[in-house]
């Protein structure tokens, strides 16, 4: 038996549902053989994949150590939990969900603190005046150290926080925080504000590959099949199929349409009877349909596309380049 590809996906939390939807959309539903308490599963439609259900932060660790080949987790957790992340994992694709910014936030009452430079001044004064260093509450210890160092801030100390980080300034256990924010509601509710140049990272969920895992044989072949489907679904999702037939439809008209409406002619120019198929992005669709009718089409149909399988496999090529580059 060949060794399986281990795909690590969130077992809980806010990314879980989106990850399931992401694979299902590409025709590869995550299936848990023995119900939701089974922490191993399979991926429908692709042979040789074993799904490991882990927490979002455990996924980063599994990718770094190579116990998982692929995983879906937030970039914030990758950068925080993996030392020199880019040498051990490859962030193959941003997935468009799980958006959150890792930010430096201070009390709104600190009206003189707008920038990281202002914060540096406050930190030095605080140290000089009290003999203590200002405390930064966070669970993003490594991201905080790196960012503060890049801004030349040294007069601070980190108070590790496991949860309710935004409450620490009011509770008197820290002066400021580094945490993630999405809507800003939690920061506002705790009378905190983001420092102007205090966005450490704009994070979202990523498809991440381990560069330390053993890819030989089975796993690489499984990844290729999985990525072929993901790529086909992605191309399909961003396009609509446009069909028409009219006598004056010729190659130059197709060139014009391709240039003006960012569409593609997947099967080339029109047939001898003027039958044409185009793939067109949603935002230029109506303009394209108007153009075709002005040029003589009496009917234009538009439909969704489920998959576009092409010769290339961009995700696989990206992985291959990182593994062999
Ligand atoms: N508003 C948000 N709050 C927290 N995490 C968010 C938010 N929006 C997106 N995320 C992302 O979700 C991921 C965290 O997911 P989740 O909360 O499931 O894991 P976790 O909190 O690390 O799990 P654990 O309970 O083991 O600590 C991070 O990558 C984070 O950036
Ligand atoms: O900017 P907002 O939209 O308000 O979101 C940010 C908040 O959401 C998350 O907390 P969560 O509710 O997950 O609680 P937890 O951190 O205790 O898990 C995160 O840790 C922030 O506290
Ligand atoms: Mg949380």
mmCIF file of C-alpha atoms and ligand atoms in Angstrom:
data_model
loop_
_atom_site.group_PDB
_atom_site.id
_atom_site.type_symbol
_atom_site.label_atom_id
_atom_site.label_comp_id
_atom_site.label_asym_id
_atom_site.label_seq_id
_atom_site.Cartn_x
_atom_site.Cartn_y
_atom_site.Cartn_z
ATOM 1 C CA UNK A 1 0.000 0.000 0.000
ATOM 2 C CA UNK A 2 1.290 3.480 -0.826
ATOM 3 C CA UNK A 3 1.448 6.052 1.952
ATOM 4 C CA UNK A 4 -1.469 8.502 2.033
ATOM 5 C CA UNK A 5 -1.344 12.266 1.738
ATOM 6 C CA UNK A 6 -2.283 13.757 5.118
ATOM 7 C CA UNK A 7 -4.598 16.764 4.751
ATOM 8 C CA UNK A 8 -5.064 18.717 8.010
ATOM 9 C CA UNK A 9 -8.322 20.665 8.357
ATOM 10 C CA UNK A 10 -9.848 22.522 11.333
ATOM 11 C CA UNK A 11 -11.835 20.285 13.669
ATOM 12 C CA UNK A 12 -13.744 23.240 15.124
ATOM 13 C CA UNK A 13 -13.911 26.993 15.171
ATOM 14 C CA UNK A 14 -14.763 29.601 12.594
ATOM 15 C CA UNK A 15 -12.720 28.176 9.721
ATOM 16 C CA UNK A 16 -14.271 24.715 9.851
ATOM 17 C CA UNK A 17 -17.467 25.317 7.884
ATOM 18 C CA UNK A 18 -15.704 27.328 5.206
ATOM 19 C CA UNK A 19 -13.102 24.612 4.715
ATOM 20 C CA UNK A 20 -15.789 21.966 4.248
ATOM 21 C CA UNK A 21 -17.571 24.219 1.727
ATOM 22 C CA UNK A 22 -14.284 24.872 -0.106
ATOM 23 C CA UNK A 23 -13.575 21.174 -0.746
ATOM 24 C CA UNK A 24 -17.251 20.274 -1.393
ATOM 25 C CA UNK A 25 -17.516 22.954 -4.056
ATOM 26 C CA UNK A 26 -14.707 21.243 -5.946
ATOM 27 C CA UNK A 27 -16.549 17.918 -5.746
ATOM 28 C CA UNK A 28 -14.430 16.584 -2.871
ATOM 29 C CA UNK A 29 -16.584 16.459 0.266
ATOM 30 C CA UNK A 30 -14.803 15.719 3.543
ATOM 31 C CA UNK A 31 -16.201 12.502 4.874
ATOM 32 C CA UNK A 32 -15.790 11.297 8.399
ATOM 33 C CA UNK A 33 -16.107 7.547 8.373
ATOM 34 C CA UNK A 34 -17.333 7.088 11.917
ATOM 35 C CA UNK A 35 -19.178 10.269 12.760
ATOM 36 C CA UNK A 36 -18.007 13.641 14.015
ATOM 37 C CA UNK A 37 -15.911 12.239 16.866
ATOM 38 C CA UNK A 38 -13.644 10.382 14.481
ATOM 39 C CA UNK A 39 -10.602 12.589 14.005
ATOM 40 C CA UNK A 40 -9.539 10.896 10.775
ATOM 41 C CA UNK A 41 -11.545 11.067 7.577
ATOM 42 C CA UNK A 42 -11.341 10.854 3.801
ATOM 43 C CA UNK A 43 -11.772 13.181 0.868
ATOM 44 C CA UNK A 44 -14.549 12.154 -1.541
ATOM 45 C CA UNK A 45 -13.467 11.685 -5.141
ATOM 46 C CA UNK A 46 -9.707 11.472 -4.572
ATOM 47 C CA UNK A 47 -7.797 8.337 -3.704
ATOM 48 C CA UNK A 48 -4.992 8.252 -1.176
ATOM 49 C CA UNK A 49 -5.941 11.198 1.030
ATOM 50 C CA UNK A 50 -6.329 10.892 4.783
ATOM 51 C CA UNK A 51 -7.958 13.846 6.537
ATOM 52 C CA UNK A 52 -6.649 14.796 9.993
ATOM 53 C CA UNK A 53 -8.942 17.008 12.067
ATOM 54 C CA UNK A 54 -6.876 19.386 14.218
ATOM 55 C CA UNK A 55 -7.302 22.846 15.735
ATOM 56 C CA UNK A 56 -6.222 25.756 13.532
ATOM 57 C CA UNK A 57 -2.990 26.282 15.482
ATOM 58 C CA UNK A 58 -2.148 22.554 15.602
ATOM 59 C CA UNK A 59 -2.381 22.524 11.806
ATOM 60 C CA UNK A 60 0.485 25.022 11.548
ATOM 61 C CA UNK A 61 2.615 22.838 13.820
ATOM 62 C CA UNK A 62 1.797 19.666 11.862
ATOM 63 C CA UNK A 63 2.825 21.332 8.599
ATOM 64 C CA UNK A 64 6.093 22.582 10.105
ATOM 65 C CA UNK A 65 7.022 19.153 11.437
ATOM 66 C CA UNK A 66 5.889 17.354 8.303
ATOM 67 C CA UNK A 67 3.277 15.124 9.953
ATOM 68 C CA UNK A 68 0.776 16.703 7.541
ATOM 69 C CA UNK A 69 1.456 17.310 3.842
ATOM 70 C CA UNK A 70 -1.265 19.889 3.271
ATOM 71 C CA UNK A 71 -3.443 21.970 5.544
ATOM 72 C CA UNK A 72 -5.857 24.848 5.679
ATOM 73 C CA UNK A 73 -5.237 27.432 8.382
ATOM 74 C CA UNK A 74 -4.827 31.159 8.951
ATOM 75 C CA UNK A 75 -1.654 32.903 7.818
ATOM 76 C CA UNK A 76 -1.471 34.501 11.289
ATOM 77 C CA UNK A 77 -1.065 31.064 12.880
ATOM 78 C CA UNK A 78 1.504 30.008 10.275
ATOM 79 C CA UNK A 79 3.650 33.116 10.874
ATOM 80 C CA UNK A 80 3.261 32.968 14.661
ATOM 81 C CA UNK A 81 3.857 29.262 15.175
ATOM 82 C CA UNK A 82 6.480 28.427 12.534
ATOM 83 C CA UNK A 83 9.972 29.860 12.833
ATOM 84 C CA UNK A 84 11.144 31.039 9.380
ATOM 85 C CA UNK A 85 7.857 29.830 7.946
ATOM 86 C CA UNK A 86 8.782 30.367 4.292
ATOM 87 C CA UNK A 87 11.585 27.810 4.476
ATOM 88 C CA UNK A 88 9.363 25.100 5.974
ATOM 89 C CA UNK A 89 5.959 25.613 4.369
ATOM 90 C CA UNK A 90 4.569 27.050 1.129
ATOM 91 C CA UNK A 91 1.483 29.249 1.253
ATOM 92 C CA UNK A 92 -0.029 28.010 -2.006
ATOM 93 C CA UNK A 93 -3.249 29.993 -2.177
ATOM 94 C CA UNK A 94 -5.327 32.502 -0.250
ATOM 95 C CA UNK A 95 -8.819 31.120 0.151
ATOM 96 C CA UNK A 96 -10.952 34.245 0.588
ATOM 97 C CA UNK A 97 -12.318 33.489 4.067
ATOM 98 C CA UNK A 98 -11.118 33.755 7.672
ATOM 99 C CA UNK A 99 -10.033 37.369 7.189
ATOM 100 C CA UNK A 100 -8.532 38.964 10.316
ATOM 101 C CA UNK A 101 -5.893 41.618 10.945
ATOM 102 C CA UNK A 102 -3.254 41.179 13.637
ATOM 103 C CA UNK A 103 -2.996 44.680 15.139
ATOM 104 C CA UNK A 104 -1.338 46.775 17.838
ATOM 105 C CA UNK A 105 -4.106 48.456 19.876
ATOM 106 C CA UNK A 106 -3.850 51.009 22.695
ATOM 107 C CA UNK A 107 -6.451 52.672 24.938
ATOM 108 C CA UNK A 108 -8.487 55.328 23.090
ATOM 109 C CA UNK A 109 -7.625 57.608 26.025
ATOM 110 C CA UNK A 110 -3.997 57.738 24.781
ATOM 111 C CA UNK A 111 -4.804 60.639 22.473
ATOM 112 C CA UNK A 112 -1.134 61.433 21.828
ATOM 113 C CA UNK A 113 -0.401 57.943 20.550
ATOM 114 C CA UNK A 114 -1.190 57.595 16.861
ATOM 115 C CA UNK A 115 1.836 55.814 15.409
ATOM 116 C CA UNK A 116 4.393 53.189 16.376
ATOM 117 C CA UNK A 117 6.887 56.049 16.859
ATOM 118 C CA UNK A 118 4.534 57.668 19.385
ATOM 119 C CA UNK A 119 4.272 54.304 21.086
ATOM 120 C CA UNK A 120 8.065 54.070 21.255
ATOM 121 C CA UNK A 121 8.156 57.473 23.038
ATOM 122 C CA UNK A 122 5.484 56.403 25.507
ATOM 123 C CA UNK A 123 7.313 53.127 26.178
ATOM 124 C CA UNK A 124 10.596 54.922 26.936
ATOM 125 C CA UNK A 125 8.927 57.526 29.162
ATOM 126 C CA UNK A 126 6.961 54.853 30.987
ATOM 127 C CA UNK A 127 10.181 52.970 31.696
ATOM 128 C CA UNK A 128 12.021 56.124 32.809
ATOM 129 C CA UNK A 129 9.219 57.336 35.021
ATOM 130 C CA UNK A 130 8.133 54.082 36.697
ATOM 131 C CA UNK A 131 11.171 51.855 36.350
ATOM 132 C CA UNK A 132 8.849 49.237 34.821
ATOM 133 C CA UNK A 133 8.299 48.338 31.180
ATOM 134 C CA UNK A 134 4.886 48.730 29.539
ATOM 135 C CA UNK A 135 3.107 45.417 29.221
ATOM 136 C CA UNK A 136 1.748 44.104 25.926
ATOM 137 C CA UNK A 137 -0.876 41.382 26.288
ATOM 138 C CA UNK A 138 -0.996 38.911 23.389
ATOM 139 C CA UNK A 139 -0.992 35.344 22.239
ATOM 140 C CA UNK A 140 0.971 36.441 19.138
ATOM 141 C CA UNK A 141 4.287 36.553 20.992
ATOM 142 C CA UNK A 142 6.571 36.007 18.012
ATOM 143 C CA UNK A 143 4.734 38.349 15.657
ATOM 144 C CA UNK A 144 4.783 41.026 18.368
ATOM 145 C CA UNK A 145 8.524 40.667 19.062
ATOM 146 C CA UNK A 146 9.368 40.850 15.369
ATOM 147 C CA UNK A 147 7.168 43.862 14.700
ATOM 148 C CA UNK A 148 8.283 45.836 17.748
ATOM 149 C CA UNK A 149 11.935 45.132 16.908
ATOM 150 C CA UNK A 150 11.407 46.395 13.348
ATOM 151 C CA UNK A 151 10.049 49.620 14.859
ATOM 152 C CA UNK A 152 12.961 49.904 17.281
ATOM 153 C CA UNK A 153 10.782 49.466 20.365
ATOM 154 C CA UNK A 154 12.634 47.700 23.184
ATOM 155 C CA UNK A 155 11.126 49.094 26.406
ATOM 156 C CA UNK A 156 8.231 46.672 26.755
ATOM 157 C CA UNK A 157 7.467 43.228 28.024
ATOM 158 C CA UNK A 158 4.980 40.646 26.852
ATOM 159 C CA UNK A 159 2.226 39.284 29.055
ATOM 160 C CA UNK A 160 1.004 36.081 27.461
ATOM 161 C CA UNK A 161 -2.742 36.012 27.160
ATOM 162 C CA UNK A 162 -4.783 32.941 26.351
ATOM 163 C CA UNK A 163 -8.102 34.731 25.819
ATOM 164 C CA UNK A 164 -10.079 37.929 26.469
ATOM 165 C CA UNK A 165 -6.939 39.865 25.527
ATOM 166 C CA UNK A 166 -8.898 43.050 24.808
ATOM 167 C CA UNK A 167 -9.977 43.190 28.456
ATOM 168 C CA UNK A 168 -6.454 43.306 29.907
ATOM 169 C CA UNK A 169 -5.861 47.099 29.781
ATOM 170 C CA UNK A 170 -9.103 47.786 31.668
ATOM 171 C CA UNK A 171 -8.324 44.976 34.078
ATOM 172 C CA UNK A 172 -4.916 46.527 34.766
ATOM 173 C CA UNK A 173 -2.857 43.513 33.687
ATOM 174 C CA UNK A 174 -1.405 45.192 30.561
ATOM 175 C CA UNK A 175 -1.116 48.671 29.035
ATOM 176 C CA UNK A 176 -1.768 47.662 25.411
ATOM 177 C CA UNK A 177 -2.456 44.592 23.288
ATOM 178 C CA UNK A 178 -1.673 42.772 20.064
ATOM 179 C CA UNK A 179 -4.608 40.687 18.845
ATOM 180 C CA UNK A 180 -6.700 39.903 15.805
ATOM 181 C CA UNK A 181 -9.661 41.965 14.752
ATOM 182 C CA UNK A 182 -12.233 41.488 12.038
ATOM 183 C CA UNK A 183 -15.113 43.918 12.523
ATOM 184 C CA UNK A 184 -13.406 46.018 15.225
ATOM 185 C CA UNK A 185 -16.385 45.537 17.543
ATOM 186 C CA UNK A 186 -14.388 43.911 20.347
ATOM 187 C CA UNK A 187 -11.738 46.640 20.292
ATOM 188 C CA UNK A 188 -14.418 49.362 20.360
ATOM 189 C CA UNK A 189 -16.283 47.667 23.199
ATOM 190 C CA UNK A 190 -13.065 47.767 25.213
ATOM 191 C CA UNK A 191 -12.263 51.408 24.349
ATOM 192 C CA UNK A 192 -9.159 50.444 22.362
ATOM 193 C CA UNK A 193 -7.919 51.856 19.036
ATOM 194 C CA UNK A 194 -5.583 50.470 16.393
ATOM 195 C CA UNK A 195 -2.303 52.391 16.012
ATOM 196 C CA UNK A 196 -2.184 53.938 12.478
ATOM 197 C CA UNK A 197 0.795 51.892 11.272
ATOM 198 C CA UNK A 198 -0.002 49.083 13.702
ATOM 199 C CA UNK A 199 -1.319 46.447 11.294
ATOM 200 C CA UNK A 200 1.185 43.629 11.710
ATOM 201 C CA UNK A 201 -0.447 41.216 9.274
ATOM 202 C CA UNK A 202 -3.542 40.979 7.109
ATOM 203 C CA UNK A 203 -4.433 37.350 7.530
ATOM 204 C CA UNK A 204 -6.834 34.959 5.848
ATOM 205 C CA UNK A 205 -7.175 31.208 5.483
ATOM 206 C CA UNK A 206 -4.587 29.674 3.155
ATOM 207 C CA UNK A 207 -3.967 26.337 1.490
ATOM 208 C CA UNK A 208 -0.545 25.496 2.927
ATOM 209 C CA UNK A 209 1.927 22.781 1.917
ATOM 210 C CA UNK A 210 4.623 21.308 4.128
ATOM 211 C CA UNK A 211 8.127 21.395 2.672
ATOM 212 C CA UNK A 212 9.439 19.058 5.386
ATOM 213 C CA UNK A 213 6.964 16.193 4.801
ATOM 214 C CA UNK A 214 7.886 13.122 2.767
ATOM 215 C CA UNK A 215 6.118 13.660 -0.542
ATOM 216 C CA UNK A 216 7.585 10.777 -2.516
ATOM 217 C CA UNK A 217 5.223 8.464 -4.338
ATOM 218 C CA UNK A 218 1.620 8.476 -3.175
ATOM 219 C CA UNK A 219 1.269 11.932 -1.602
ATOM 220 C CA UNK A 220 2.511 13.826 -4.644
ATOM 221 C CA UNK A 221 0.159 11.952 -6.971
ATOM 222 C CA UNK A 222 -2.774 12.550 -4.621
ATOM 223 C CA UNK A 223 -1.931 16.268 -4.445
ATOM 224 C CA UNK A 224 -1.848 16.470 -8.219
ATOM 225 C CA UNK A 225 -5.340 14.967 -8.499
ATOM 226 C CA UNK A 226 -6.695 17.164 -5.706
ATOM 227 C CA UNK A 227 -5.178 20.335 -7.170
ATOM 228 C CA UNK A 228 -6.503 19.515 -10.638
ATOM 229 C CA UNK A 229 -10.032 19.607 -9.225
ATOM 230 C CA UNK A 230 -9.437 22.700 -7.113
ATOM 231 C CA UNK A 231 -8.023 24.515 -10.146
ATOM 232 C CA UNK A 232 -10.912 23.424 -12.380
ATOM 233 C CA UNK A 233 -13.441 24.646 -9.842
ATOM 234 C CA UNK A 234 -11.667 27.959 -9.347
ATOM 235 C CA UNK A 235 -11.554 28.707 -13.078
ATOM 236 C CA UNK A 236 -15.227 27.759 -13.396
ATOM 237 C CA UNK A 237 -16.302 29.903 -10.448
ATOM 238 C CA UNK A 238 -14.871 33.075 -11.947
ATOM 239 C CA UNK A 239 -16.478 32.635 -15.385
ATOM 240 C CA UNK A 240 -19.894 32.203 -17.039
ATOM 241 C CA UNK A 241 -20.474 30.316 -20.265
ATOM 242 C CA UNK A 242 -21.833 32.472 -23.088
ATOM 243 C CA UNK A 243 -23.216 30.828 -26.246
ATOM 244 C CA UNK A 244 -24.541 32.280 -29.447
ATOM 245 C CA UNK A 245 -24.828 31.620 -33.195
ATOM 246 C CA UNK A 246 -25.154 34.090 -35.995
ATOM 247 C CA UNK A 247 -23.920 34.355 -39.580
ATOM 248 C CA UNK A 248 -21.687 37.424 -39.122
ATOM 249 C CA UNK A 249 -19.807 35.902 -36.199
ATOM 250 C CA UNK A 250 -16.157 35.694 -37.270
ATOM 251 C CA UNK A 251 -12.661 35.498 -35.834
ATOM 252 C CA UNK A 252 -12.104 39.275 -35.721
ATOM 253 C CA UNK A 253 -15.314 39.756 -33.751
ATOM 254 C CA UNK A 254 -14.098 37.142 -31.272
ATOM 255 C CA UNK A 255 -10.755 38.960 -30.925
ATOM 256 C CA UNK A 256 -12.639 42.170 -30.242
ATOM 257 C CA UNK A 257 -14.827 40.530 -27.601
ATOM 258 C CA UNK A 258 -11.838 38.900 -25.907
ATOM 259 C CA UNK A 259 -9.987 42.220 -25.703
ATOM 260 C CA UNK A 260 -12.934 44.353 -24.595
ATOM 261 C CA UNK A 261 -14.709 42.067 -22.107
ATOM 262 C CA UNK A 262 -11.843 39.984 -20.638
ATOM 263 C CA UNK A 263 -13.451 36.791 -21.919
ATOM 264 C CA UNK A 264 -11.749 33.729 -23.358
ATOM 265 C CA UNK A 265 -12.694 31.596 -26.358
ATOM 266 C CA UNK A 266 -11.906 28.156 -24.903
ATOM 267 C CA UNK A 267 -12.532 26.278 -28.155
ATOM 268 C CA UNK A 268 -11.243 28.930 -30.548
ATOM 269 C CA UNK A 269 -13.183 31.005 -33.067
ATOM 270 C CA UNK A 270 -16.721 30.368 -34.333
ATOM 271 C CA UNK A 271 -17.646 27.223 -36.249
ATOM 272 C CA UNK A 272 -18.507 27.443 -39.953
ATOM 273 C CA UNK A 273 -22.155 27.992 -39.011
ATOM 274 C CA UNK A 274 -21.220 30.833 -36.622
ATOM 275 C CA UNK A 275 -21.614 28.881 -33.370
ATOM 276 C CA UNK A 276 -19.521 30.470 -30.606
ATOM 277 C CA UNK A 277 -18.770 29.608 -26.972
ATOM 278 C CA UNK A 278 -17.087 32.162 -24.709
ATOM 279 C CA UNK A 279 -16.155 32.197 -21.017
ATOM 280 C CA UNK A 280 -16.782 35.616 -19.549
ATOM 281 C CA UNK A 281 -16.319 37.138 -16.057
ATOM 282 C CA UNK A 282 -19.625 38.161 -14.403
ATOM 283 C CA UNK A 283 -18.882 41.888 -14.358
ATOM 284 C CA UNK A 284 -18.617 42.267 -18.158
ATOM 285 C CA UNK A 285 -21.316 39.729 -19.011
ATOM 286 C CA UNK A 286 -24.132 42.120 -19.794
ATOM 287 C CA UNK A 287 -21.903 44.368 -21.884
ATOM 288 C CA UNK A 288 -20.748 41.321 -23.856
ATOM 289 C CA UNK A 289 -24.329 40.181 -24.491
ATOM 290 C CA UNK A 290 -25.219 43.686 -25.705
ATOM 291 C CA UNK A 291 -22.165 43.747 -27.989
ATOM 292 C CA UNK A 292 -23.018 40.359 -29.547
ATOM 293 C CA UNK A 293 -26.595 41.407 -30.296
ATOM 294 C CA UNK A 294 -25.461 44.707 -31.796
ATOM 295 C CA UNK A 295 -23.261 42.653 -34.120
ATOM 296 C CA UNK A 296 -26.124 40.471 -35.279
ATOM 297 C CA UNK A 297 -26.865 37.793 -32.689
ATOM 298 C CA UNK A 298 -30.572 37.344 -32.088
ATOM 299 C CA UNK A 299 -30.037 35.105 -29.089
ATOM 300 C CA UNK A 300 -27.294 34.857 -26.439
ATOM 301 C CA UNK A 301 -27.495 32.297 -23.638
ATOM 302 C CA UNK A 302 -25.540 32.456 -20.387
ATOM 303 C CA UNK A 303 -25.019 29.645 -17.932
ATOM 304 C CA UNK A 304 -22.871 28.693 -14.950
ATOM 305 C CA UNK A 305 -19.821 26.478 -15.444
ATOM 306 C CA UNK A 306 -19.144 23.653 -13.039
ATOM 307 C CA UNK A 307 -15.502 22.861 -13.903
ATOM 308 C CA UNK A 308 -12.911 24.004 -16.402
ATOM 309 C CA UNK A 309 -10.271 21.305 -16.746
ATOM 310 C CA UNK A 310 -7.303 22.597 -18.688
ATOM 311 C CA UNK A 311 -3.864 21.255 -19.591
ATOM 312 C CA UNK A 312 -2.110 23.096 -16.784
ATOM 313 C CA UNK A 313 -2.387 22.572 -13.015
ATOM 314 C CA UNK A 314 -1.180 25.856 -11.442
ATOM 315 C CA UNK A 315 -1.381 24.724 -7.798
ATOM 316 C CA UNK A 316 0.571 21.561 -8.539
ATOM 317 C CA UNK A 317 3.163 23.528 -10.496
ATOM 318 C CA UNK A 318 3.541 25.917 -7.542
ATOM 319 C CA UNK A 319 4.067 22.994 -5.146
ATOM 320 C CA UNK A 320 6.474 21.250 -7.502
ATOM 321 C CA UNK A 321 8.506 24.456 -7.862
ATOM 322 C CA UNK A 322 8.819 24.824 -4.085
ATOM 323 C CA UNK A 323 9.710 21.166 -3.486
ATOM 324 C CA UNK A 324 12.302 21.017 -6.265
ATOM 325 C CA UNK A 325 13.330 24.651 -6.570
HETATM 326 N N1 LIG B 1 -12.850 37.286 14.309
HETATM 327 C C1 LIG B 1 -11.964 36.288 14.396
HETATM 328 N N2 LIG B 1 -11.569 35.857 15.584
HETATM 329 C C2 LIG B 1 -10.681 34.855 15.702
HETATM 330 N N3 LIG B 1 -10.122 34.206 14.692
HETATM 331 C C3 LIG B 1 -10.468 34.602 13.461
HETATM 332 C C4 LIG B 1 -11.403 35.638 13.253
HETATM 333 N N4 LIG B 1 -11.555 35.782 11.942
HETATM 334 C C5 LIG B 1 -10.742 34.912 11.359
HETATM 335 N N5 LIG B 1 -10.058 34.187 12.264
HETATM 336 C C6 LIG B 1 -9.022 33.211 11.983
HETATM 337 O O1 LIG B 1 -9.381 31.928 12.423
HETATM 338 C C7 LIG B 1 -8.225 31.236 12.903
HETATM 339 C C8 LIG B 1 -8.488 30.777 14.306
HETATM 340 O O2 LIG B 1 -9.450 29.812 14.219
HETATM 341 P P1 LIG B 1 -10.000 29.123 15.526
HETATM 342 O O3 LIG B 1 -10.602 30.151 16.423
HETATM 343 O O4 LIG B 1 -10.811 27.981 15.076
HETATM 344 O O5 LIG B 1 -8.679 28.536 16.094
HETATM 345 P P2 LIG B 1 -7.993 28.742 17.476
HETATM 346 O O6 LIG B 1 -8.713 29.826 18.231
HETATM 347 O O7 LIG B 1 -6.540 28.858 17.220
HETATM 348 O O8 LIG B 1 -8.234 27.350 18.125
HETATM 349 P P3 LIG B 1 -7.856 27.021 19.625
HETATM 350 O O9 LIG B 1 -9.187 27.049 20.326
HETATM 351 O O10 LIG B 1 -7.215 25.693 19.587
HETATM 352 O O11 LIG B 1 -6.949 28.128 20.065
HETATM 353 C C9 LIG B 1 -7.067 32.221 12.833
HETATM 354 O O12 LIG B 1 -6.312 31.984 11.674
HETATM 355 C C10 LIG B 1 -7.765 33.555 12.721
HETATM 356 O O13 LIG B 1 -7.014 34.509 12.010
HETATM 357 O O1 LIG B 2 -13.001 42.469 15.567
HETATM 358 P P1 LIG B 2 -14.066 41.498 16.000
HETATM 359 O O2 LIG B 2 -15.018 41.195 14.890
HETATM 360 O O3 LIG B 2 -14.758 41.950 17.239
HETATM 361 O O4 LIG B 2 -13.382 40.069 16.265
HETATM 362 C C1 LIG B 2 -12.208 39.930 17.019
HETATM 363 C C2 LIG B 2 -12.410 39.069 18.224
HETATM 364 O O5 LIG B 2 -12.927 37.786 17.844
HETATM 365 C C3 LIG B 2 -12.094 36.770 18.384
HETATM 366 O O6 LIG B 2 -12.510 36.365 19.618
HETATM 367 P P2 LIG B 2 -13.483 35.126 19.798
HETATM 368 O O7 LIG B 2 -14.901 35.589 19.767
HETATM 369 O O8 LIG B 2 -13.108 34.051 18.856
HETATM 370 O O9 LIG B 2 -13.157 34.671 21.258
HETATM 371 P P3 LIG B 2 -11.799 33.938 21.691
HETATM 372 O O10 LIG B 2 -10.675 34.799 21.251
HETATM 373 O O11 LIG B 2 -11.926 33.844 23.153
HETATM 374 O O12 LIG B 2 -11.790 32.604 20.996
HETATM 375 C C4 LIG B 2 -10.733 37.436 18.495
HETATM 376 O O13 LIG B 2 -9.905 36.790 19.438
HETATM 377 C C5 LIG B 2 -11.081 38.836 18.892
HETATM 378 O O14 LIG B 2 -11.212 38.923 20.292
HETATM 379 MG MG1 LIG B 3 -10.431 33.049 18.886
#
